[in-house]
Amino acid sequence: MTRATPTVATKLGSAIRHAPVYIVLLIGSIISLIPFLWMIIASTHQTSDLFGTPLPVLPGGELLTNLARLQESVNFGRVMVNSLLVAIVYTAFSSVISIMAGYGLAKFKFRGRGIALGLILVTMMIPMQVLLVPLFQMMASLGWIDTYQAVILPFVASAFGIFLMRQSFLDFPDSLIESSRIDGANEFRTFYRIVLPVARPQIAALIIYTFMTQWNAFIWPLLMLNTEENYTIPVALNTMIGLSRVDYSGLMLGSLLATLPLLILFLIFQRQFISGLLGGAVKG
């Protein structure tokens, strides 16, 4: 028996029924794009133009001028390299810790496993502001002020990342792990060859989330980094806000350039990111 081909009338009726949903989604997409479009427009005008009447609605011709001023003000090229270095190193260490800790909490039975998981989840409820003073004193006692290890190490063990990977590994069949052990594979080989390939969507989601978190971090790097040569992008852009004058065009251009790597990263891995957050870890 062959499946009946939908007629034109059927397709038209389905489109009409779903039209309100499409309209709402279109309006929501346009509204969400307005800030990004305004950032593009503002980065190509002078600051004085942004407060004129009427507001500019089309890109201007000051992009290269604003770019040169941004580079002169904060050495944006160096700042971009600093942010990439910190974000990549942090993402690598944090992802490895989250994956291994999540696997251990999901598949190894030991006394106190529930307590350990509970303590990890409790740390997600502690406001970061409560930790700033003791962490600052700890970094000062170690002589790590104005160093990248002080920015990276205190938060390298992510409670959210550990919980995400634990939930992912819980769905993995224990029978496959036991079969691998019976065949003579050690724990590392079982983990690397059998478990990790199945969890690739969740690992991709973890990497993207971790990178974005560190890339956008502001408060802690602001406290730790004192010299302009070590600034990350959020800290460097903050220095452009003066008491009497704010270079809004430069800020918009810097924010636009800082957003592009995240946007490109998400567009490339959006399928893995969405399936990693919402999908199951076991392939059928």
PDB file of C-alpha atoms in Angstrom:
ATOM      1  CA  MET A   1       0.000   0.000   0.000  1.00  0.00           C
ATOM      2  CA  THR A   2       1.430   3.357  -1.020  1.00  0.00           C
ATOM      3  CA  ARG A   3       1.071   6.474   1.060  1.00  0.00           C
ATOM      4  CA  ALA A   4      -1.271   9.071  -0.361  1.00  0.00           C
ATOM      5  CA  THR A   5       0.451  12.186  -1.616  1.00  0.00           C
ATOM      6  CA  PRO A   6      -0.803  15.344   0.143  1.00  0.00           C
ATOM      7  CA  THR A   7      -2.827  17.503  -2.213  1.00  0.00           C
ATOM      8  CA  VAL A   8      -2.325  21.217  -2.730  1.00  0.00           C
ATOM      9  CA  ALA A   9      -5.496  21.902  -0.762  1.00  0.00           C
ATOM     10  CA  THR A  10      -4.199  19.839   2.163  1.00  0.00           C
ATOM     11  CA  LYS A  11      -0.901  21.675   2.219  1.00  0.00           C
ATOM     12  CA  LEU A  12      -2.664  25.030   1.960  1.00  0.00           C
ATOM     13  CA  GLY A  13      -5.006  24.139   4.800  1.00  0.00           C
ATOM     14  CA  SER A  14      -2.094  23.066   6.987  1.00  0.00           C
ATOM     15  CA  ALA A  15      -0.256  26.324   6.240  1.00  0.00           C
ATOM     16  CA  ILE A  16      -3.346  28.360   7.141  1.00  0.00           C
ATOM     17  CA  ARG A  17      -3.787  26.491  10.420  1.00  0.00           C
ATOM     18  CA  HIS A  18      -0.164  27.096  11.369  1.00  0.00           C
ATOM     19  CA  ALA A  19      -0.113  30.703  10.144  1.00  0.00           C
ATOM     20  CA  PRO A  20      -0.589  32.237  13.643  1.00  0.00           C
ATOM     21  CA  VAL A  21       2.374  30.256  14.938  1.00  0.00           C
ATOM     22  CA  TYR A  22       4.536  31.367  12.008  1.00  0.00           C
ATOM     23  CA  ILE A  23       3.512  34.985  12.515  1.00  0.00           C
ATOM     24  CA  VAL A  24       4.357  34.900  16.228  1.00  0.00           C
ATOM     25  CA  LEU A  25       7.731  33.282  15.498  1.00  0.00           C
ATOM     26  CA  LEU A  26       8.471  35.867  12.801  1.00  0.00           C
ATOM     27  CA  ILE A  27       7.629  38.762  15.118  1.00  0.00           C
ATOM     28  CA  GLY A  28       9.736  37.258  17.908  1.00  0.00           C
ATOM     29  CA  SER A  29      12.682  36.775  15.537  1.00  0.00           C
ATOM     30  CA  ILE A  30      12.496  40.384  14.339  1.00  0.00           C
ATOM     31  CA  ILE A  31      12.323  41.715  17.903  1.00  0.00           C
ATOM     32  CA  SER A  32      15.302  39.591  18.972  1.00  0.00           C
ATOM     33  CA  LEU A  33      17.340  40.841  16.005  1.00  0.00           C
ATOM     34  CA  ILE A  34      16.708  44.548  16.639  1.00  0.00           C
ATOM     35  CA  PRO A  35      19.468  44.969  19.307  1.00  0.00           C
ATOM     36  CA  PHE A  36      21.990  43.204  17.071  1.00  0.00           C
ATOM     37  CA  LEU A  37      21.017  45.316  14.053  1.00  0.00           C
ATOM     38  CA  TRP A  38      21.265  48.495  16.118  1.00  0.00           C
ATOM     39  CA  MET A  39      24.719  47.443  17.299  1.00  0.00           C
ATOM     40  CA  ILE A  40      25.807  47.089  13.656  1.00  0.00           C
ATOM     41  CA  ILE A  41      24.358  50.485  12.718  1.00  0.00           C
ATOM     42  CA  ALA A  42      25.788  52.263  15.773  1.00  0.00           C
ATOM     43  CA  SER A  43      29.272  50.865  15.168  1.00  0.00           C
ATOM     44  CA  THR A  44      29.397  52.613  11.769  1.00  0.00           C
ATOM     45  CA  HIS A  45      28.454  56.100  13.032  1.00  0.00           C
ATOM     46  CA  GLN A  46      30.003  58.720  15.267  1.00  0.00           C
ATOM     47  CA  THR A  47      28.834  58.863  18.872  1.00  0.00           C
ATOM     48  CA  SER A  48      27.193  62.255  18.273  1.00  0.00           C
ATOM     49  CA  ASP A  49      25.060  60.748  15.493  1.00  0.00           C
ATOM     50  CA  LEU A  50      23.563  58.244  17.924  1.00  0.00           C
ATOM     51  CA  PHE A  51      21.960  61.024  19.957  1.00  0.00           C
ATOM     52  CA  GLY A  52      20.727  63.068  17.026  1.00  0.00           C
ATOM     53  CA  THR A  53      17.229  63.363  15.628  1.00  0.00           C
ATOM     54  CA  PRO A  54      16.214  61.285  13.812  1.00  0.00           C
ATOM     55  CA  LEU A  55      18.188  58.220  14.864  1.00  0.00           C
ATOM     56  CA  PRO A  56      20.236  56.602  12.083  1.00  0.00           C
ATOM     57  CA  VAL A  57      18.539  53.557  10.585  1.00  0.00           C
ATOM     58  CA  LEU A  58      21.180  52.697   7.980  1.00  0.00           C
ATOM     59  CA  PRO A  59      24.907  51.921   8.364  1.00  0.00           C
ATOM     60  CA  GLY A  60      27.212  54.931   8.134  1.00  0.00           C
ATOM     61  CA  GLY A  61      30.740  55.419   6.874  1.00  0.00           C
ATOM     62  CA  GLU A  62      32.721  55.623  10.132  1.00  0.00           C
ATOM     63  CA  LEU A  63      33.486  51.913  10.539  1.00  0.00           C
ATOM     64  CA  LEU A  64      37.204  52.122   9.775  1.00  0.00           C
ATOM     65  CA  THR A  65      37.578  55.284  11.862  1.00  0.00           C
ATOM     66  CA  ASN A  66      35.885  53.622  14.836  1.00  0.00           C
ATOM     67  CA  LEU A  67      38.001  50.497  14.349  1.00  0.00           C
ATOM     68  CA  ALA A  68      41.222  52.515  14.390  1.00  0.00           C
ATOM     69  CA  ARG A  69      40.101  54.384  17.505  1.00  0.00           C
ATOM     70  CA  LEU A  70      39.129  51.114  19.199  1.00  0.00           C
ATOM     71  CA  GLN A  71      42.529  49.614  18.450  1.00  0.00           C
ATOM     72  CA  GLU A  72      44.261  52.730  19.765  1.00  0.00           C
ATOM     73  CA  SER A  73      42.159  52.875  22.924  1.00  0.00           C
ATOM     74  CA  VAL A  74      42.322  49.270  24.133  1.00  0.00           C
ATOM     75  CA  ASN A  75      44.645  47.434  21.706  1.00  0.00           C
ATOM     76  CA  PHE A  76      41.718  45.298  20.656  1.00  0.00           C
ATOM     77  CA  GLY A  77      43.798  42.777  18.719  1.00  0.00           C
ATOM     78  CA  ARG A  78      45.799  41.893  21.815  1.00  0.00           C
ATOM     79  CA  VAL A  79      42.642  41.804  23.930  1.00  0.00           C
ATOM     80  CA  MET A  80      40.995  39.391  21.491  1.00  0.00           C
ATOM     81  CA  VAL A  81      43.996  37.060  21.693  1.00  0.00           C
ATOM     82  CA  ASN A  82      43.911  37.221  25.506  1.00  0.00           C
ATOM     83  CA  SER A  83      40.234  36.306  25.589  1.00  0.00           C
ATOM     84  CA  LEU A  84      40.715  33.438  23.163  1.00  0.00           C
ATOM     85  CA  LEU A  85      43.625  32.086  25.202  1.00  0.00           C
ATOM     86  CA  VAL A  86      41.751  32.237  28.512  1.00  0.00           C
ATOM     87  CA  ALA A  87      38.497  30.860  27.066  1.00  0.00           C
ATOM     88  CA  ILE A  88      40.161  27.961  25.223  1.00  0.00           C
ATOM     89  CA  VAL A  89      42.313  26.880  28.181  1.00  0.00           C
ATOM     90  CA  TYR A  90      39.398  27.192  30.599  1.00  0.00           C
ATOM     91  CA  THR A  91      37.088  25.263  28.267  1.00  0.00           C
ATOM     92  CA  ALA A  92      39.599  22.438  27.836  1.00  0.00           C
ATOM     93  CA  PHE A  93      40.257  21.935  31.558  1.00  0.00           C
ATOM     94  CA  SER A  94      36.654  22.484  32.648  1.00  0.00           C
ATOM     95  CA  SER A  95      35.237  20.134  30.017  1.00  0.00           C
ATOM     96  CA  VAL A  96      37.626  17.316  30.953  1.00  0.00           C
ATOM     97  CA  ILE A  97      36.799  17.698  34.647  1.00  0.00           C
ATOM     98  CA  SER A  98      33.053  17.825  33.988  1.00  0.00           C
ATOM     99  CA  ILE A  99      33.097  14.778  31.701  1.00  0.00           C
ATOM    100  CA  MET A 100      35.164  12.616  34.045  1.00  0.00           C
ATOM    101  CA  ALA A 101      33.330  13.699  37.203  1.00  0.00           C
ATOM    102  CA  GLY A 102      29.947  13.249  35.540  1.00  0.00           C
ATOM    103  CA  TYR A 103      30.878   9.749  34.380  1.00  0.00           C
ATOM    104  CA  GLY A 104      32.145   8.792  37.821  1.00  0.00           C
ATOM    105  CA  LEU A 105      28.977  10.014  39.538  1.00  0.00           C
ATOM    106  CA  ALA A 106      26.763   8.256  36.993  1.00  0.00           C
ATOM    107  CA  LYS A 107      28.429   4.855  36.602  1.00  0.00           C
ATOM    108  CA  PHE A 108      30.564   4.184  39.690  1.00  0.00           C
ATOM    109  CA  LYS A 109      28.881   3.137  42.919  1.00  0.00           C
ATOM    110  CA  PHE A 110      30.685   4.307  46.036  1.00  0.00           C
ATOM    111  CA  ARG A 111      29.782   5.405  49.520  1.00  0.00           C
ATOM    112  CA  GLY A 112      28.781   9.048  49.676  1.00  0.00           C
ATOM    113  CA  ARG A 113      27.970   9.392  45.972  1.00  0.00           C
ATOM    114  CA  GLY A 114      24.610  11.011  46.690  1.00  0.00           C
ATOM    115  CA  ILE A 115      26.162  13.379  49.220  1.00  0.00           C
ATOM    116  CA  ALA A 116      28.866  14.392  46.749  1.00  0.00           C
ATOM    117  CA  LEU A 117      26.263  15.101  44.076  1.00  0.00           C
ATOM    118  CA  GLY A 118      24.185  17.089  46.552  1.00  0.00           C
ATOM    119  CA  LEU A 119      27.149  19.222  47.566  1.00  0.00           C
ATOM    120  CA  ILE A 120      27.954  19.909  43.914  1.00  0.00           C
ATOM    121  CA  LEU A 121      24.391  21.018  43.250  1.00  0.00           C
ATOM    122  CA  VAL A 122      24.374  23.197  46.366  1.00  0.00           C
ATOM    123  CA  THR A 123      27.321  25.177  44.991  1.00  0.00           C
ATOM    124  CA  MET A 124      25.083  26.263  42.095  1.00  0.00           C
ATOM    125  CA  MET A 125      22.875  28.085  44.601  1.00  0.00           C
ATOM    126  CA  ILE A 126      25.685  30.150  46.148  1.00  0.00           C
ATOM    127  CA  PRO A 127      25.820  33.685  44.684  1.00  0.00           C
ATOM    128  CA  MET A 128      29.165  34.512  43.123  1.00  0.00           C
ATOM    129  CA  GLN A 129      29.321  37.769  45.094  1.00  0.00           C
ATOM    130  CA  VAL A 130      29.674  35.749  48.301  1.00  0.00           C
ATOM    131  CA  LEU A 131      32.799  34.048  46.944  1.00  0.00           C
ATOM    132  CA  LEU A 132      34.625  37.123  45.650  1.00  0.00           C
ATOM    133  CA  VAL A 133      36.327  38.221  48.884  1.00  0.00           C
ATOM    134  CA  PRO A 134      37.604  34.803  50.066  1.00  0.00           C
ATOM    135  CA  LEU A 135      38.735  33.891  46.558  1.00  0.00           C
ATOM    136  CA  PHE A 136      40.506  37.218  46.160  1.00  0.00           C
ATOM    137  CA  GLN A 137      42.337  36.683  49.468  1.00  0.00           C
ATOM    138  CA  MET A 138      43.300  33.180  48.364  1.00  0.00           C
ATOM    139  CA  MET A 139      44.676  34.387  45.025  1.00  0.00           C
ATOM    140  CA  ALA A 140      46.576  37.203  46.769  1.00  0.00           C
ATOM    141  CA  SER A 141      48.162  34.763  49.232  1.00  0.00           C
ATOM    142  CA  LEU A 142      49.325  32.628  46.300  1.00  0.00           C
ATOM    143  CA  GLY A 143      50.744  35.653  44.484  1.00  0.00           C
ATOM    144  CA  TRP A 144      48.470  35.085  41.503  1.00  0.00           C
ATOM    145  CA  ILE A 145      46.989  38.571  41.173  1.00  0.00           C
ATOM    146  CA  ASP A 146      47.124  39.773  37.550  1.00  0.00           C
ATOM    147  CA  THR A 147      47.693  36.262  36.202  1.00  0.00           C
ATOM    148  CA  TYR A 148      45.566  34.072  33.980  1.00  0.00           C
ATOM    149  CA  GLN A 149      45.678  31.077  36.335  1.00  0.00           C
ATOM    150  CA  ALA A 150      43.807  33.211  38.866  1.00  0.00           C
ATOM    151  CA  VAL A 151      41.106  33.813  36.261  1.00  0.00           C
ATOM    152  CA  ILE A 152      40.866  30.190  35.144  1.00  0.00           C
ATOM    153  CA  LEU A 153      41.438  27.855  38.098  1.00  0.00           C
ATOM    154  CA  PRO A 154      38.928  29.003  40.775  1.00  0.00           C
ATOM    155  CA  PHE A 155      35.923  28.156  38.586  1.00  0.00           C
ATOM    156  CA  VAL A 156      37.368  25.377  36.448  1.00  0.00           C
ATOM    157  CA  ALA A 157      35.153  22.739  38.113  1.00  0.00           C
ATOM    158  CA  SER A 158      31.692  23.663  36.845  1.00  0.00           C
ATOM    159  CA  ALA A 159      28.774  22.293  38.847  1.00  0.00           C
ATOM    160  CA  PHE A 160      26.463  22.741  35.870  1.00  0.00           C
ATOM    161  CA  GLY A 161      28.878  20.913  33.575  1.00  0.00           C
ATOM    162  CA  ILE A 162      29.247  18.004  35.984  1.00  0.00           C
ATOM    163  CA  PHE A 163      25.481  17.727  36.411  1.00  0.00           C
ATOM    164  CA  LEU A 164      24.885  17.930  32.643  1.00  0.00           C
ATOM    165  CA  MET A 165      27.339  15.141  31.897  1.00  0.00           C
ATOM    166  CA  ARG A 166      26.069  12.991  34.773  1.00  0.00           C
ATOM    167  CA  GLN A 167      22.549  13.159  33.396  1.00  0.00           C
ATOM    168  CA  SER A 168      23.904  12.276  29.966  1.00  0.00           C
ATOM    169  CA  PHE A 169      25.859   9.242  31.166  1.00  0.00           C
ATOM    170  CA  LEU A 170      22.933   7.952  33.254  1.00  0.00           C
ATOM    171  CA  ASP A 171      21.164   7.008  30.011  1.00  0.00           C
ATOM    172  CA  PHE A 172      24.086   4.941  28.775  1.00  0.00           C
ATOM    173  CA  PRO A 173      23.374   1.171  29.154  1.00  0.00           C
ATOM    174  CA  ASP A 174      25.408  -0.464  31.899  1.00  0.00           C
ATOM    175  CA  SER A 175      25.339  -3.701  29.892  1.00  0.00           C
ATOM    176  CA  LEU A 176      27.624  -2.222  27.226  1.00  0.00           C
ATOM    177  CA  ILE A 177      30.143  -1.161  29.857  1.00  0.00           C
ATOM    178  CA  GLU A 178      30.057  -4.600  31.477  1.00  0.00           C
ATOM    179  CA  SER A 179      30.487  -6.276  28.088  1.00  0.00           C
ATOM    180  CA  SER A 180      33.539  -4.161  27.399  1.00  0.00           C
ATOM    181  CA  ARG A 181      35.039  -5.081  30.754  1.00  0.00           C
ATOM    182  CA  ILE A 182      34.389  -8.786  30.129  1.00  0.00           C
ATOM    183  CA  ASP A 183      36.178  -8.468  26.776  1.00  0.00           C
ATOM    184  CA  GLY A 184      39.258  -7.243  28.647  1.00  0.00           C
ATOM    185  CA  ALA A 185      39.098  -3.501  28.062  1.00  0.00           C
ATOM    186  CA  ASN A 186      40.274  -1.346  30.941  1.00  0.00           C
ATOM    187  CA  GLU A 187      38.230   1.532  32.326  1.00  0.00           C
ATOM    188  CA  PHE A 188      39.976   4.182  30.246  1.00  0.00           C
ATOM    189  CA  ARG A 189      39.538   2.272  26.991  1.00  0.00           C
ATOM    190  CA  THR A 190      35.882   1.590  27.783  1.00  0.00           C
ATOM    191  CA  PHE A 191      35.296   5.234  28.563  1.00  0.00           C
ATOM    192  CA  TYR A 192      37.193   6.555  25.550  1.00  0.00           C
ATOM    193  CA  ARG A 193      36.101   4.058  22.892  1.00  0.00           C
ATOM    194  CA  ILE A 194      32.536   3.223  23.879  1.00  0.00           C
ATOM    195  CA  VAL A 195      31.031   5.868  26.159  1.00  0.00           C
ATOM    196  CA  LEU A 196      32.409   9.138  24.769  1.00  0.00           C
ATOM    197  CA  PRO A 197      31.338   8.653  21.115  1.00  0.00           C
ATOM    198  CA  VAL A 198      27.720   8.222  22.209  1.00  0.00           C
ATOM    199  CA  ALA A 199      27.830  11.385  24.344  1.00  0.00           C
ATOM    200  CA  ARG A 200      29.163  13.665  21.598  1.00  0.00           C
ATOM    201  CA  PRO A 201      26.037  15.901  21.425  1.00  0.00           C
ATOM    202  CA  GLN A 202      26.160  16.567  25.174  1.00  0.00           C
ATOM    203  CA  ILE A 203      29.914  17.146  25.063  1.00  0.00           C
ATOM    204  CA  ALA A 204      29.464  19.641  22.214  1.00  0.00           C
ATOM    205  CA  ALA A 205      26.796  21.453  24.235  1.00  0.00           C
ATOM    206  CA  LEU A 206      29.092  21.486  27.266  1.00  0.00           C
ATOM    207  CA  ILE A 207      32.017  22.915  25.271  1.00  0.00           C
ATOM    208  CA  ILE A 208      29.900  25.675  23.718  1.00  0.00           C
ATOM    209  CA  TYR A 209      28.312  26.631  27.037  1.00  0.00           C
ATOM    210  CA  THR A 210      31.660  26.617  28.868  1.00  0.00           C
ATOM    211  CA  PHE A 211      33.384  28.692  26.190  1.00  0.00           C
ATOM    212  CA  MET A 212      30.576  31.263  26.149  1.00  0.00           C
ATOM    213  CA  THR A 213      30.577  31.499  29.952  1.00  0.00           C
ATOM    214  CA  GLN A 214      34.293  32.268  30.134  1.00  0.00           C
ATOM    215  CA  TRP A 215      34.255  34.520  27.059  1.00  0.00           C
ATOM    216  CA  ASN A 216      31.606  36.733  28.669  1.00  0.00           C
ATOM    217  CA  ALA A 217      33.044  36.648  32.205  1.00  0.00           C
ATOM    218  CA  PHE A 218      33.513  40.146  33.620  1.00  0.00           C
ATOM    219  CA  ILE A 219      33.462  40.520  37.417  1.00  0.00           C
ATOM    220  CA  TRP A 220      36.188  38.018  38.293  1.00  0.00           C
ATOM    221  CA  PRO A 221      38.630  39.013  35.501  1.00  0.00           C
ATOM    222  CA  LEU A 222      38.027  42.658  36.437  1.00  0.00           C
ATOM    223  CA  LEU A 223      39.192  41.921  39.993  1.00  0.00           C
ATOM    224  CA  MET A 224      42.154  39.774  38.979  1.00  0.00           C
ATOM    225  CA  LEU A 225      43.646  41.575  35.977  1.00  0.00           C
ATOM    226  CA  ASN A 226      45.378  44.902  36.633  1.00  0.00           C
ATOM    227  CA  THR A 227      47.505  45.573  33.552  1.00  0.00           C
ATOM    228  CA  GLU A 228      46.123  46.492  30.150  1.00  0.00           C
ATOM    229  CA  GLU A 229      48.288  43.869  28.432  1.00  0.00           C
ATOM    230  CA  ASN A 230      46.368  41.105  30.244  1.00  0.00           C
ATOM    231  CA  TYR A 231      42.829  42.441  29.850  1.00  0.00           C
ATOM    232  CA  THR A 232      40.105  40.289  28.341  1.00  0.00           C
ATOM    233  CA  ILE A 233      37.428  41.781  26.091  1.00  0.00           C
ATOM    234  CA  PRO A 234      34.767  42.599  28.739  1.00  0.00           C
ATOM    235  CA  VAL A 235      37.361  44.237  30.995  1.00  0.00           C
ATOM    236  CA  ALA A 236      38.915  46.212  28.145  1.00  0.00           C
ATOM    237  CA  LEU A 237      35.555  47.495  26.912  1.00  0.00           C
ATOM    238  CA  ASN A 238      34.735  48.610  30.448  1.00  0.00           C
ATOM    239  CA  THR A 239      37.745  50.953  30.400  1.00  0.00           C
ATOM    240  CA  MET A 240      36.105  52.888  27.542  1.00  0.00           C
ATOM    241  CA  ILE A 241      33.367  54.097  29.893  1.00  0.00           C
ATOM    242  CA  GLY A 242      34.633  57.346  31.402  1.00  0.00           C
ATOM    243  CA  LEU A 243      33.134  59.625  34.031  1.00  0.00           C
ATOM    244  CA  SER A 244      32.430  62.462  31.641  1.00  0.00           C
ATOM    245  CA  ARG A 245      32.457  60.846  28.200  1.00  0.00           C
ATOM    246  CA  VAL A 246      31.515  57.437  26.821  1.00  0.00           C
ATOM    247  CA  ASP A 247      32.605  56.319  23.361  1.00  0.00           C
ATOM    248  CA  TYR A 248      29.379  54.552  22.440  1.00  0.00           C
ATOM    249  CA  SER A 249      30.408  53.955  18.834  1.00  0.00           C
ATOM    250  CA  GLY A 250      33.617  52.278  19.953  1.00  0.00           C
ATOM    251  CA  LEU A 251      31.741  50.243  22.553  1.00  0.00           C
ATOM    252  CA  MET A 252      29.236  49.093  19.976  1.00  0.00           C
ATOM    253  CA  LEU A 253      31.972  48.116  17.539  1.00  0.00           C
ATOM    254  CA  GLY A 254      33.911  46.276  20.244  1.00  0.00           C
ATOM    255  CA  SER A 255      30.759  44.476  21.371  1.00  0.00           C
ATOM    256  CA  LEU A 256      29.985  43.537  17.772  1.00  0.00           C
ATOM    257  CA  LEU A 257      33.462  42.110  17.201  1.00  0.00           C
ATOM    258  CA  ALA A 258      33.276  40.250  20.518  1.00  0.00           C
ATOM    259  CA  THR A 259      29.909  38.764  19.573  1.00  0.00           C
ATOM    260  CA  LEU A 260      30.950  37.450  16.173  1.00  0.00           C
ATOM    261  CA  PRO A 261      33.098  34.500  17.431  1.00  0.00           C
ATOM    262  CA  LEU A 262      30.251  33.311  19.660  1.00  0.00           C
ATOM    263  CA  LEU A 263      27.728  33.715  16.863  1.00  0.00           C
ATOM    264  CA  ILE A 264      29.888  31.785  14.407  1.00  0.00           C
ATOM    265  CA  LEU A 265      30.545  29.063  16.994  1.00  0.00           C
ATOM    266  CA  PHE A 266      26.854  28.644  17.716  1.00  0.00           C
ATOM    267  CA  LEU A 267      25.826  28.643  14.037  1.00  0.00           C
ATOM    268  CA  ILE A 268      28.361  25.916  13.273  1.00  0.00           C
ATOM    269  CA  PHE A 269      27.437  23.696  16.225  1.00  0.00           C
ATOM    270  CA  GLN A 270      23.802  24.670  16.771  1.00  0.00           C
ATOM    271  CA  ARG A 271      22.519  21.174  15.928  1.00  0.00           C
ATOM    272  CA  GLN A 272      24.839  19.548  18.459  1.00  0.00           C
ATOM    273  CA  PHE A 273      24.061  22.246  21.021  1.00  0.00           C
ATOM    274  CA  ILE A 274      20.295  21.788  20.791  1.00  0.00           C
ATOM    275  CA  SER A 275      20.405  17.999  20.642  1.00  0.00           C
ATOM    276  CA  GLY A 276      22.894  17.939  23.488  1.00  0.00           C
ATOM    277  CA  LEU A 277      20.605  19.943  25.773  1.00  0.00           C
ATOM    278  CA  LEU A 278      17.303  18.342  24.782  1.00  0.00           C
ATOM    279  CA  GLY A 279      18.076  14.972  23.283  1.00  0.00           C
ATOM    280  CA  GLY A 280      18.970  11.647  24.795  1.00  0.00           C
ATOM    281  CA  ALA A 281      22.498  10.353  24.906  1.00  0.00           C
ATOM    282  CA  VAL A 282      21.791   6.867  23.518  1.00  0.00           C
ATOM    283  CA  LYS A 283      21.481   6.357  19.808  1.00  0.00           C
ATOM    284  CA  GLY A 284      18.865   3.937  18.617  1.00  0.00           C
TER     285      GLY A 284
END
